[in-house]
Coordinates of C-alpha atoms in Angstrom, one line a residue:
X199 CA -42.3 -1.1 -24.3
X200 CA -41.2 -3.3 -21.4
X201 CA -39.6 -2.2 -18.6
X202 CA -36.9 -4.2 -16.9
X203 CA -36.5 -3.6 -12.7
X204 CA -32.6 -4.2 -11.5
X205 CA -33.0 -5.8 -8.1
X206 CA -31.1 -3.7 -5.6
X207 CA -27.6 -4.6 -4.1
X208 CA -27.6 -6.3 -0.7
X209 CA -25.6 -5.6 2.0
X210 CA -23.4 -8.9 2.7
X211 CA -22.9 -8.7 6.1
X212 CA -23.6 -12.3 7.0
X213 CA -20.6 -13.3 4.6
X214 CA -18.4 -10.7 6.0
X215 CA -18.9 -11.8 9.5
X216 CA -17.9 -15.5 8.6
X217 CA -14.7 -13.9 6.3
X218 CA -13.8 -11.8 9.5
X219 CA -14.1 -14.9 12.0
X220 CA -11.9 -16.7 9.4
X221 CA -9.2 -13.8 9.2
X222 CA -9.2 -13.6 13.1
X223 CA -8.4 -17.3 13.6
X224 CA -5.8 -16.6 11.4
X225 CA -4.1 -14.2 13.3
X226 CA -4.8 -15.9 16.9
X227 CA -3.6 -19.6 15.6
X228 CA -0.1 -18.4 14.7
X229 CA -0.1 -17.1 17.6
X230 CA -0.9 -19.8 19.4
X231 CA 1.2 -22.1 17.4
X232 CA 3.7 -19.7 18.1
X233 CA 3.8 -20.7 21.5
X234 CA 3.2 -24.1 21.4
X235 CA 5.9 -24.5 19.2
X236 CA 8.5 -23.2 21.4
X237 CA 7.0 -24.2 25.0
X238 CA 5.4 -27.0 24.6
X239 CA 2.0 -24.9 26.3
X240 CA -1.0 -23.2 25.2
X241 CA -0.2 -19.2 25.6
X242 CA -2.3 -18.5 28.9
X243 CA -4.0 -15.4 27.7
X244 CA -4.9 -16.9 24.6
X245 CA -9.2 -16.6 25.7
X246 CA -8.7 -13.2 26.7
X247 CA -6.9 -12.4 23.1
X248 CA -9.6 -14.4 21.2
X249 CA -12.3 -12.3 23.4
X250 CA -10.3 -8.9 22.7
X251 CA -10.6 -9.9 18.9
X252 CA -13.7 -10.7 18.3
X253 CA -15.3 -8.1 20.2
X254 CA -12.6 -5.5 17.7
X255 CA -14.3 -7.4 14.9
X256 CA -18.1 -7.1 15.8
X257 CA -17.2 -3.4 16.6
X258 CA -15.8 -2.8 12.8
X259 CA -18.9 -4.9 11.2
X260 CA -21.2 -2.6 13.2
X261 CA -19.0 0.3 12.0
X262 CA -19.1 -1.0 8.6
X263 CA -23.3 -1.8 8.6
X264 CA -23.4 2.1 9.6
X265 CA -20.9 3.9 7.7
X266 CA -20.6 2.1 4.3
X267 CA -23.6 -0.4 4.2
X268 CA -23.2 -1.4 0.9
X269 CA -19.0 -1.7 0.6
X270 CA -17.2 -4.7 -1.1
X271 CA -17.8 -7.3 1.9
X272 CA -14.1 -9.2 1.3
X273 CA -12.2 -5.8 1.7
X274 CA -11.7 -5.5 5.5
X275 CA -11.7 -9.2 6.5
X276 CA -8.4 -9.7 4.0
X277 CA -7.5 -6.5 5.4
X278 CA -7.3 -8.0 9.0
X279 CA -6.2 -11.1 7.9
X280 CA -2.6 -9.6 7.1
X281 CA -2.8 -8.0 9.8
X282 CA -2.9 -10.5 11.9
X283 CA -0.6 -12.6 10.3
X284 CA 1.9 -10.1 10.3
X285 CA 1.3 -9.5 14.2
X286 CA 2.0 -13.5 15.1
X287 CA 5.3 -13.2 12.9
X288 CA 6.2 -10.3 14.4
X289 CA 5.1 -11.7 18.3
X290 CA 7.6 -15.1 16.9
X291 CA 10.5 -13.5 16.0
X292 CA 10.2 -11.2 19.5
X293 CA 10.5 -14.2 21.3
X294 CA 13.8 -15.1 19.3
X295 CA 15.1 -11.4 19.8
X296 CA 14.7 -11.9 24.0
X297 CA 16.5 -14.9 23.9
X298 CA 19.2 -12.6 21.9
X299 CA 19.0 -10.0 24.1
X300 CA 18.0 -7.3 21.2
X301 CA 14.8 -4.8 21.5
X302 CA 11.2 -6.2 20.7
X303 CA 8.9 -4.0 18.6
X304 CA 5.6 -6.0 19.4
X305 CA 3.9 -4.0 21.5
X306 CA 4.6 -0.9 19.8
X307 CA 3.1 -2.6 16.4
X308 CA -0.2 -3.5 18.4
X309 CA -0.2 -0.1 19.3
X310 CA 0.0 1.2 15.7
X311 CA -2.4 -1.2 14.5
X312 CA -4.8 0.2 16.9
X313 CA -3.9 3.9 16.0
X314 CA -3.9 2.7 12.2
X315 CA -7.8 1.5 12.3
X316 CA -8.6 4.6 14.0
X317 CA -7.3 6.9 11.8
X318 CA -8.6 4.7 9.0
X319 CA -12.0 4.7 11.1
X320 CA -11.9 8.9 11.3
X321 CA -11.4 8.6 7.8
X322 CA -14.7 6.7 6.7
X323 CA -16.4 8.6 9.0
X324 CA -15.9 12.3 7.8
X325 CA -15.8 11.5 4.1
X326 CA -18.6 10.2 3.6
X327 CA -18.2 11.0 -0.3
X328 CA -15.2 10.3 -1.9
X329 CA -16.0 12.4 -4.6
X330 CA -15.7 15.4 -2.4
X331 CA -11.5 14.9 -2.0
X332 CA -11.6 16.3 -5.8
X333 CA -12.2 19.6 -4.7
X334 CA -8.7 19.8 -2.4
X335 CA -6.9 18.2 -5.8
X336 CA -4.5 20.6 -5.4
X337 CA -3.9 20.9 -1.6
X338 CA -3.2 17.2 -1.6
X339 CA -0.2 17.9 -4.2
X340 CA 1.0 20.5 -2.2
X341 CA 0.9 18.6 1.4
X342 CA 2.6 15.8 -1.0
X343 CA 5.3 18.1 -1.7
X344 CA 5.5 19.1 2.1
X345 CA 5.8 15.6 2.9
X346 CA 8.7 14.9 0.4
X347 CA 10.9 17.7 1.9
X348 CA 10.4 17.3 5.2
X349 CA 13.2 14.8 5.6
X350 CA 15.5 16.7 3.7
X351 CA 15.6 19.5 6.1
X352 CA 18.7 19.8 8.5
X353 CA 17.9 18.5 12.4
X354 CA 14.3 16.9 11.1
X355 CA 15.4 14.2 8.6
X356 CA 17.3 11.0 9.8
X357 CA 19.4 8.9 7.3
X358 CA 18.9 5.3 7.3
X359 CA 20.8 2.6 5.7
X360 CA 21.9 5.1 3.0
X361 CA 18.4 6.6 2.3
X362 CA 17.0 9.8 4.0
X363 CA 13.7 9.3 4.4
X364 CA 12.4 9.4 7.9
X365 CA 11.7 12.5 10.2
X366 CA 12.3 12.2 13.9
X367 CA 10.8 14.3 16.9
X368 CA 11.9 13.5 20.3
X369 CA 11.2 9.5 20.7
X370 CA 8.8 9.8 17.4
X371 CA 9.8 9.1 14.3
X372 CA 7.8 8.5 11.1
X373 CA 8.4 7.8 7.4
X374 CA 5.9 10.6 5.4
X375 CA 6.3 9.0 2.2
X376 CA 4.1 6.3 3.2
X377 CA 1.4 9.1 3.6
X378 CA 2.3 10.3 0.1
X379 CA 1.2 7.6 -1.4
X380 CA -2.6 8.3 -0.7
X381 CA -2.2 12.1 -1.2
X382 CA -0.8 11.8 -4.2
X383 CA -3.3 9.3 -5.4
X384 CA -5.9 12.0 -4.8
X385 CA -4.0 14.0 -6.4
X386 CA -3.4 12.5 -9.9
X387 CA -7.0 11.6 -9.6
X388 CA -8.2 14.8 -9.5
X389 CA -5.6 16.4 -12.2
X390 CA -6.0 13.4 -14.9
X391 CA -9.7 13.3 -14.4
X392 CA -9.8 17.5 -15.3
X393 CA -6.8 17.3 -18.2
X394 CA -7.3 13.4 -19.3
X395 CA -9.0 14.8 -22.7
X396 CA -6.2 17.3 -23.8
X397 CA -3.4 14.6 -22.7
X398 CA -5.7 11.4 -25.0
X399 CA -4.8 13.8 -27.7
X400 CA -3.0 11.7 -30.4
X401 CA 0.6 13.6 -32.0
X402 CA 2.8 12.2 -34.3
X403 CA 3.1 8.6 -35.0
X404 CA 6.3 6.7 -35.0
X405 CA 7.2 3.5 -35.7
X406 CA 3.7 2.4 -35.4
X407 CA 2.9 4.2 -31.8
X408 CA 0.7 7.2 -31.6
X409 CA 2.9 9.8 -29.4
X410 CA 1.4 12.5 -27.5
X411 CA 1.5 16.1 -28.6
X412 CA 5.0 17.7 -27.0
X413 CA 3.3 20.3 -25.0
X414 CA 1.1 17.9 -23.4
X415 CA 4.3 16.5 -21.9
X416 CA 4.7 18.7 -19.3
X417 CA 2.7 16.7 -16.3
X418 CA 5.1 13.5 -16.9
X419 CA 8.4 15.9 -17.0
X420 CA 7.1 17.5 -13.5
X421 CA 6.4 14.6 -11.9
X422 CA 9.9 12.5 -13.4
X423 CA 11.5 15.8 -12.2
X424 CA 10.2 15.2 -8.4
X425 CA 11.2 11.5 -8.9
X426 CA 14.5 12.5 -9.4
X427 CA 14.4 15.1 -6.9
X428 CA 13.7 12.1 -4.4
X429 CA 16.6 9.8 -5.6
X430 CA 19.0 12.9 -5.6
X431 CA 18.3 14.2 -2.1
X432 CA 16.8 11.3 -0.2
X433 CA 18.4 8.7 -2.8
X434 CA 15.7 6.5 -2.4
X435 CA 15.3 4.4 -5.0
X436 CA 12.3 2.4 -3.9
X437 CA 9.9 5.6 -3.1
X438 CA 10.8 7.3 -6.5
X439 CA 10.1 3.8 -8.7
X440 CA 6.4 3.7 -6.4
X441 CA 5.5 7.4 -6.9
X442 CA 7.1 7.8 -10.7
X443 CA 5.0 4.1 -11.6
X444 CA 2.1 5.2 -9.9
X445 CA 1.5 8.1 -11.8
X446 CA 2.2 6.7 -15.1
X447 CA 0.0 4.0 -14.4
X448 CA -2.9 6.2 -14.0
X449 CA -2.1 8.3 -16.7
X450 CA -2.5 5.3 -19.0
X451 CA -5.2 4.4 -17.4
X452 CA -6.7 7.8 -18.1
X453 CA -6.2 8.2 -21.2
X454 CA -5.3 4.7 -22.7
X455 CA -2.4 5.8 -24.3
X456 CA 0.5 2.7 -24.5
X457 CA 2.6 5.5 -25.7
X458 CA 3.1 6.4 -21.8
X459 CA 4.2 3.6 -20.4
X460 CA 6.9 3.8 -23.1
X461 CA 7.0 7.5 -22.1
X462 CA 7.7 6.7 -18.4
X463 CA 10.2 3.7 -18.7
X464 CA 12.4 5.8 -21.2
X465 CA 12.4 8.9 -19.0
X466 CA 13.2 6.6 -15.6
X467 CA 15.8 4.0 -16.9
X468 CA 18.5 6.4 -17.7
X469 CA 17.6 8.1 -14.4
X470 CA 18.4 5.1 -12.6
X471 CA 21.8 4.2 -14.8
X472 CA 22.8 7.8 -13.6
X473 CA 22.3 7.1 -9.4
X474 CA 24.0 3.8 -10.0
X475 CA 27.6 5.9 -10.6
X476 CA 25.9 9.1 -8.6
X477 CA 25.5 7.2 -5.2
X478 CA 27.4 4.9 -4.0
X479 CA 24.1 3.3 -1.6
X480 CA 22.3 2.7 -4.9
X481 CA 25.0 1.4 -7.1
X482 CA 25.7 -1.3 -3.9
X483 CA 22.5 -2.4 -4.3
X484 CA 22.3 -3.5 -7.6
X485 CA 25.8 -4.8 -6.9
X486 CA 24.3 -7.0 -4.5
X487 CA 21.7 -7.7 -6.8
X488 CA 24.2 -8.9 -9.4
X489 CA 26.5 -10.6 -7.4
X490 CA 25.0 -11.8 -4.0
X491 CA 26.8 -14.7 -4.0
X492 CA 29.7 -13.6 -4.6
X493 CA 32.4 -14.1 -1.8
X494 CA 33.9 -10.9 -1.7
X495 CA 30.2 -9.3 -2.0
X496 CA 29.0 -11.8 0.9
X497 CA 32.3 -10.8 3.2
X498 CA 32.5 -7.2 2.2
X499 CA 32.7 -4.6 5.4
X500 CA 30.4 -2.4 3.7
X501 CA 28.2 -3.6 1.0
X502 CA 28.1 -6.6 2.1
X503 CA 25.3 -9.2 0.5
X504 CA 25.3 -11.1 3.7
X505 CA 21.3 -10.2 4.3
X506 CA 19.9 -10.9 1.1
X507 CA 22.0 -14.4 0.9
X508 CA 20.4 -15.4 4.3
X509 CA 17.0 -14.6 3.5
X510 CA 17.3 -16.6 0.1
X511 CA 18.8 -19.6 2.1
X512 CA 15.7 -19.2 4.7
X513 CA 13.3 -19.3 2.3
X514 CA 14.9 -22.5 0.4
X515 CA 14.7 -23.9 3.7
X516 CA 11.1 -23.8 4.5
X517 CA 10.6 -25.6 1.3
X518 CA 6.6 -26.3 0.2
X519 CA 5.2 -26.4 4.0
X520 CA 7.5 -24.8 5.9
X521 CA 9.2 -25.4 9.3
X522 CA 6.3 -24.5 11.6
X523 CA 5.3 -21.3 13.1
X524 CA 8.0 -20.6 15.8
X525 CA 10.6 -23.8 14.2
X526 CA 12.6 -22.1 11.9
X527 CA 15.6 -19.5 12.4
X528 CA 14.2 -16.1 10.7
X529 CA 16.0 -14.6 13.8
X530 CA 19.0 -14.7 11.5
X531 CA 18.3 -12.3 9.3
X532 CA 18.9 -8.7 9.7
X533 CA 15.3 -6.7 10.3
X534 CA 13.5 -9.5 9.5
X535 CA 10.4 -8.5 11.1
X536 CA 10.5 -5.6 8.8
X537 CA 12.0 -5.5 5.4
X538 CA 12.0 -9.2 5.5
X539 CA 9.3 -10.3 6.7
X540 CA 8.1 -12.1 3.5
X541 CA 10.7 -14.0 3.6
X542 CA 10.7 -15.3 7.4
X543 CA 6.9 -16.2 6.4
X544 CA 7.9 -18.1 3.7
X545 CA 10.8 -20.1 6.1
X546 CA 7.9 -20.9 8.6
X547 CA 5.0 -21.2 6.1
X548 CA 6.6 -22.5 3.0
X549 CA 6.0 -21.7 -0.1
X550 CA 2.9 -23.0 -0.1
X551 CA 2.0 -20.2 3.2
X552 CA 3.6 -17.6 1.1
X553 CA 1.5 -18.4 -2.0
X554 CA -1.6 -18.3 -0.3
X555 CA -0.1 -14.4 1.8
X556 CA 0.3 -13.4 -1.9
X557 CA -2.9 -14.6 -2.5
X558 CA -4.8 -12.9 0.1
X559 CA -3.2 -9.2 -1.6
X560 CA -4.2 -10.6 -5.1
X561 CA -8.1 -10.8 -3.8
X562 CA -7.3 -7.1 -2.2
X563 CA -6.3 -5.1 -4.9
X564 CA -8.8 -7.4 -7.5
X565 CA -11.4 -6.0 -5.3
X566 CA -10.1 -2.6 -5.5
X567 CA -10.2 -2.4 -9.2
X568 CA -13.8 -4.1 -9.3
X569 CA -14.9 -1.1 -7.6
X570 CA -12.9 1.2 -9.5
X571 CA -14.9 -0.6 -12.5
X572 CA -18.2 -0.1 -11.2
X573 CA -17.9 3.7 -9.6
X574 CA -20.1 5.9 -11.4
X575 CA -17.3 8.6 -11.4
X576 CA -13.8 8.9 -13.1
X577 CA -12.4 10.7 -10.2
X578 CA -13.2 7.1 -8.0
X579 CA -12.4 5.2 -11.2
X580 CA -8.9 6.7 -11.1
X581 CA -8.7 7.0 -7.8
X582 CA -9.5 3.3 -6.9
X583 CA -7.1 1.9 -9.6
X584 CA -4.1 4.7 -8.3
X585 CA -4.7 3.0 -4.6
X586 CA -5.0 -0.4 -5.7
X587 CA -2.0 -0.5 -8.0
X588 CA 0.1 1.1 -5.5
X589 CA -0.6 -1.8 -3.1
X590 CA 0.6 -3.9 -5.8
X591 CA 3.6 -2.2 -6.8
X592 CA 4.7 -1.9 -3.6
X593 CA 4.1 -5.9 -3.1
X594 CA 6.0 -6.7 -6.4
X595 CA 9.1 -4.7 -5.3
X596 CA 9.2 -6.1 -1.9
X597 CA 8.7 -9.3 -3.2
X598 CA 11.2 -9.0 -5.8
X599 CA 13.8 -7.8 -3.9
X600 CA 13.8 -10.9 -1.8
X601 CA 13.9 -13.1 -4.5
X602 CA 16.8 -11.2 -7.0
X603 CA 14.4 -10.7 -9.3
X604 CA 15.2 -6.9 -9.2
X605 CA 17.4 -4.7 -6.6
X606 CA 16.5 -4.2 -2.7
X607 CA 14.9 -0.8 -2.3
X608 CA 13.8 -0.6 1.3
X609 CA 10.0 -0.5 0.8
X610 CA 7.6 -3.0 3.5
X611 CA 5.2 -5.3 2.3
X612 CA 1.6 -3.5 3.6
X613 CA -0.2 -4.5 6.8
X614 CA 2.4 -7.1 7.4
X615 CA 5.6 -5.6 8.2
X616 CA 6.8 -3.9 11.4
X617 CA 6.4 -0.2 11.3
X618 CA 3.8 2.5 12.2
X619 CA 4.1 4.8 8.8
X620 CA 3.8 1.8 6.6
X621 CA 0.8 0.5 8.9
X622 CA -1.6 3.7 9.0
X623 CA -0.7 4.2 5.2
X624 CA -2.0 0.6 4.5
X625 CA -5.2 0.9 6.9
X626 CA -5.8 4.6 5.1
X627 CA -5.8 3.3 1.8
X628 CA -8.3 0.5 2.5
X629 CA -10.5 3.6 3.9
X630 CA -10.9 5.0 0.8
X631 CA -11.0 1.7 -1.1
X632 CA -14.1 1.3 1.0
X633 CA -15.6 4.4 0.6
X634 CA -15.3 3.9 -3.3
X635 CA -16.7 0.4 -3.2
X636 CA -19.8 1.6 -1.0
X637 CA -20.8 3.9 -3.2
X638 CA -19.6 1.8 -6.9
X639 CA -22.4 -0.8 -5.2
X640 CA -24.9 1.1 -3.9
X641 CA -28.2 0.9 -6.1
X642 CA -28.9 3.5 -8.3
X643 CA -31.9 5.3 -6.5
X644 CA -29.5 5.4 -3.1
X645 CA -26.3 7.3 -5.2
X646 CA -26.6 11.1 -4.5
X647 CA -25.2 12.9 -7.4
X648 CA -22.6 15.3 -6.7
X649 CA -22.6 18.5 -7.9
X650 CA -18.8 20.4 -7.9
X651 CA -18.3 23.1 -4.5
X652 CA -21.1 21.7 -2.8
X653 CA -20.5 18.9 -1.1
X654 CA -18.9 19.6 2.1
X655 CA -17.2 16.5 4.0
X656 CA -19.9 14.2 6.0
X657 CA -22.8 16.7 4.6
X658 CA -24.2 14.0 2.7
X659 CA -27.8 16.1 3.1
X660 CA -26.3 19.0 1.7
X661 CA -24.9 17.0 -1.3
X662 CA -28.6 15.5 -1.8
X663 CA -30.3 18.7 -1.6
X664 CA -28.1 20.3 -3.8
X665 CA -28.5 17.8 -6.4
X666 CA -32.1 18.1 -6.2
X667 CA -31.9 21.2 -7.2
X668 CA -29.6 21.1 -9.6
X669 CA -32.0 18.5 -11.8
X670 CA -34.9 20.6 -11.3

């Protein structure tokens, strides 16, 4: 019988130099047109910041050639291509604040950028198998729920624009459900991947849809429950749509059951009917949603519409191409280095600059699900496709926010918006998305099998050895 050899997976680091020079010179051109733009002069440290970030991005090739030889090549350069796009927006509209006489955060987000890689760095480093988060499935839902509550308690948690959801500690402050996302990623990885059999189970069939048995419901009640639990005492409506669609997502992904999805939109809609007449901060928002342009919403002391009208109108102004990095009025707009930042890149970039931005995270999180497709594992399967649906979700609700297509709910678009949390969250998650795609490419006779309680993080020996003897 013939035999037929697979040639082996090569490393494409050529490739992912030339994508990383491309999503540097990204970064450092509207940052220079930045400049030019509004002084007429070429920024005079622009050589030492082109030096600075190429010698960054030779450092995190060699990093990558070392520590996951064989990951998705495309990941990290799109990675620091909204990154850097997001840091020459965020350098722009600084140079409007000073001229306003209001506090720049630029610095500070360079800061957390570097903090963010480290982490995400410390990360790759010490799990070396991503298979080996399964074992702590559990202590990631826990540390979620630690997370959730800490801005609840009294003295810790800091109310902002309606929502309580950041913590504060002397000058720091922090937003934990950015971390949640990941952990609990891991963590409805790890459950669905151990109960995804009992909850495939087919029940009753209604109306032509196979429903789930009724005690198999219990997962989807608990986690709706803490979804509600998050609009009730933080009422954020934004982090309990993200965590509630995340896990119902993967759930149908886990058991390919339509009858889920149906499951989780009929549990969460009349959840959200109820906060718009519980709390007066959501039900303004979908009244500005409804009626932004009305008069009395646009004038109104409190409530007022005035934000989202003036990020519409900036956006219609930039048109197809835009005004030019550093020629429009973003400036205008309330936190529009944060919340809307989308929109003051589409003002300079047009919609044609936006469409390409929108682009960039399409590639992302396609790339994500290619490796959850070819992981040999349904724990990375799940995991990957939790991570890389999260990034989207959270895209489609910034994005439609800005754009009335549904409610404002406070989230930040990832690696582009001002803000530490939301930075390190972003840089964590394409960690793990690395990890996963190192070993969902890595050629059969290099993949270590794991065997359950004895791999220990970065002991990729031990894993190997145990293995070993496991198949003898």
């Amino acid at each position: 019988m013939a035999t037929v050899s697979v040639a082996p997976a090569r490393p494409r680091r050529v490739v992912e130099m030339l994508l990383m020079l491309i999503a540097v010179a990204l970064g450092v051109g509207g940052y220079a047109l930045t400049t030019i733009n509004r002084t007429g002069e070429v920024p005079g440290n622009l050589g030492q910041h082109i030096v600075i970030l190429i010698v960054l991005a030779v450092v995190a090739e060699v990093g990558m050639h070392i520590l996951a030889p064989y990951a998705d090549p495309v990941i990290l350069p799109i990675s620091v291509a909204l990154t850097g796009i997001g840091l020459a927006m965020i350098y722009r509209l600084d140079m409007s604040y000073e001229l306003l006489g209001q506090d720049t955060v630029g610095l500070n987000q360079l800061i957390y950028v570097g903090i963010a890689i480290t982490l995400a760095a410390i990360a790759l480093f010490f799990v070396r198998d991503h298979r080996s988060l399964r074992r702590f499935t559990f202590t990631f839902g826990v540390a979620s729920l630690i997370l959730l509550l800490l801005p609840v308690i009294p003295g810790l948690g800091v109310e902002t624009y309606g929502a309580r959801v950041w913590i504060k500690l002397g000058p720091l402050s922090a937003q934990p459900g950015e971390i949640v996302k990941i952990t609990l990623a891991i963590f409805f990885a790890g459950y669905l991947v151990a109960n995804r059999d009992k909850l495939a189970i087919a029940g009753r069939k209604i109306f032509g849809l196979q429903l789930p048995r009724g005690r198999d419901l219990g997962p989807i009640i608990a986690v709706w429950l803490i979804g509600i639990a998050i609009l009730v005492f933080q009422r954020d409506l934004g982090t309990s749509l993200l965590f509630f669609g995340l896990f119902v997502a993967m759930l149908y992904v886990a058991t390919n059951r339509v009858s889920w999805l149906i499951i989780g939109v009929a549990l969460f809609t009349p959840a959200v009917v109820l906060a718009i007449s519980a709390f007066p901060h959501v039900g303004v928002r979908f009244n500005i949603w409804l009626n932004a342009m009305d008069p009395e919403v646009y004038s109104a002391k409190v409530g007022s519409s005035q934000q989202l009208v003036q990020g519409i109108f900036g956006q219609a102004s930039g048109g197809l191409t835009g005004t030019g990095w550093g020629e429009g009025y973003p400036q205008l707009v309330p936190v529009a280095n944060s919340d809307f930042i989308l929109s003051s890149l589409a003002e300079e970039l047009g919609l044609t600059g936006l469409a390409a931005i929108l682009m960039l995270y399409l590639i992302l999180i396609e790339r994500g699900l290619r490796a959850a497709i070819g992981v040999r594992d349904g724990f990375g399967k799940l995991l990957a496709t939790g991570l890389s649906f999260s990034l989207a979700l959270q895209v489609f609700v910034v994005l439609g926010g800005l754009t009335r297509v549904i409610p404002l709910t406070g989230l930040t678009a990832p690696f582009l918006a001002a803000g530490g949390s939301s930075m390190v969250s972003s840089w964590l998650t394409i960690a793990l998305l690395v990890r996963i795609s190192d070993a969902a490419r890595r050629p059969s006779h290099n993949y270590t099998p794991w065997v359950s309680g004895s791999f220990l993080l970065g002991d990729a020996p031990a894993a190997r050895k145990a293995a070993e003897g496991a198949q003898a």
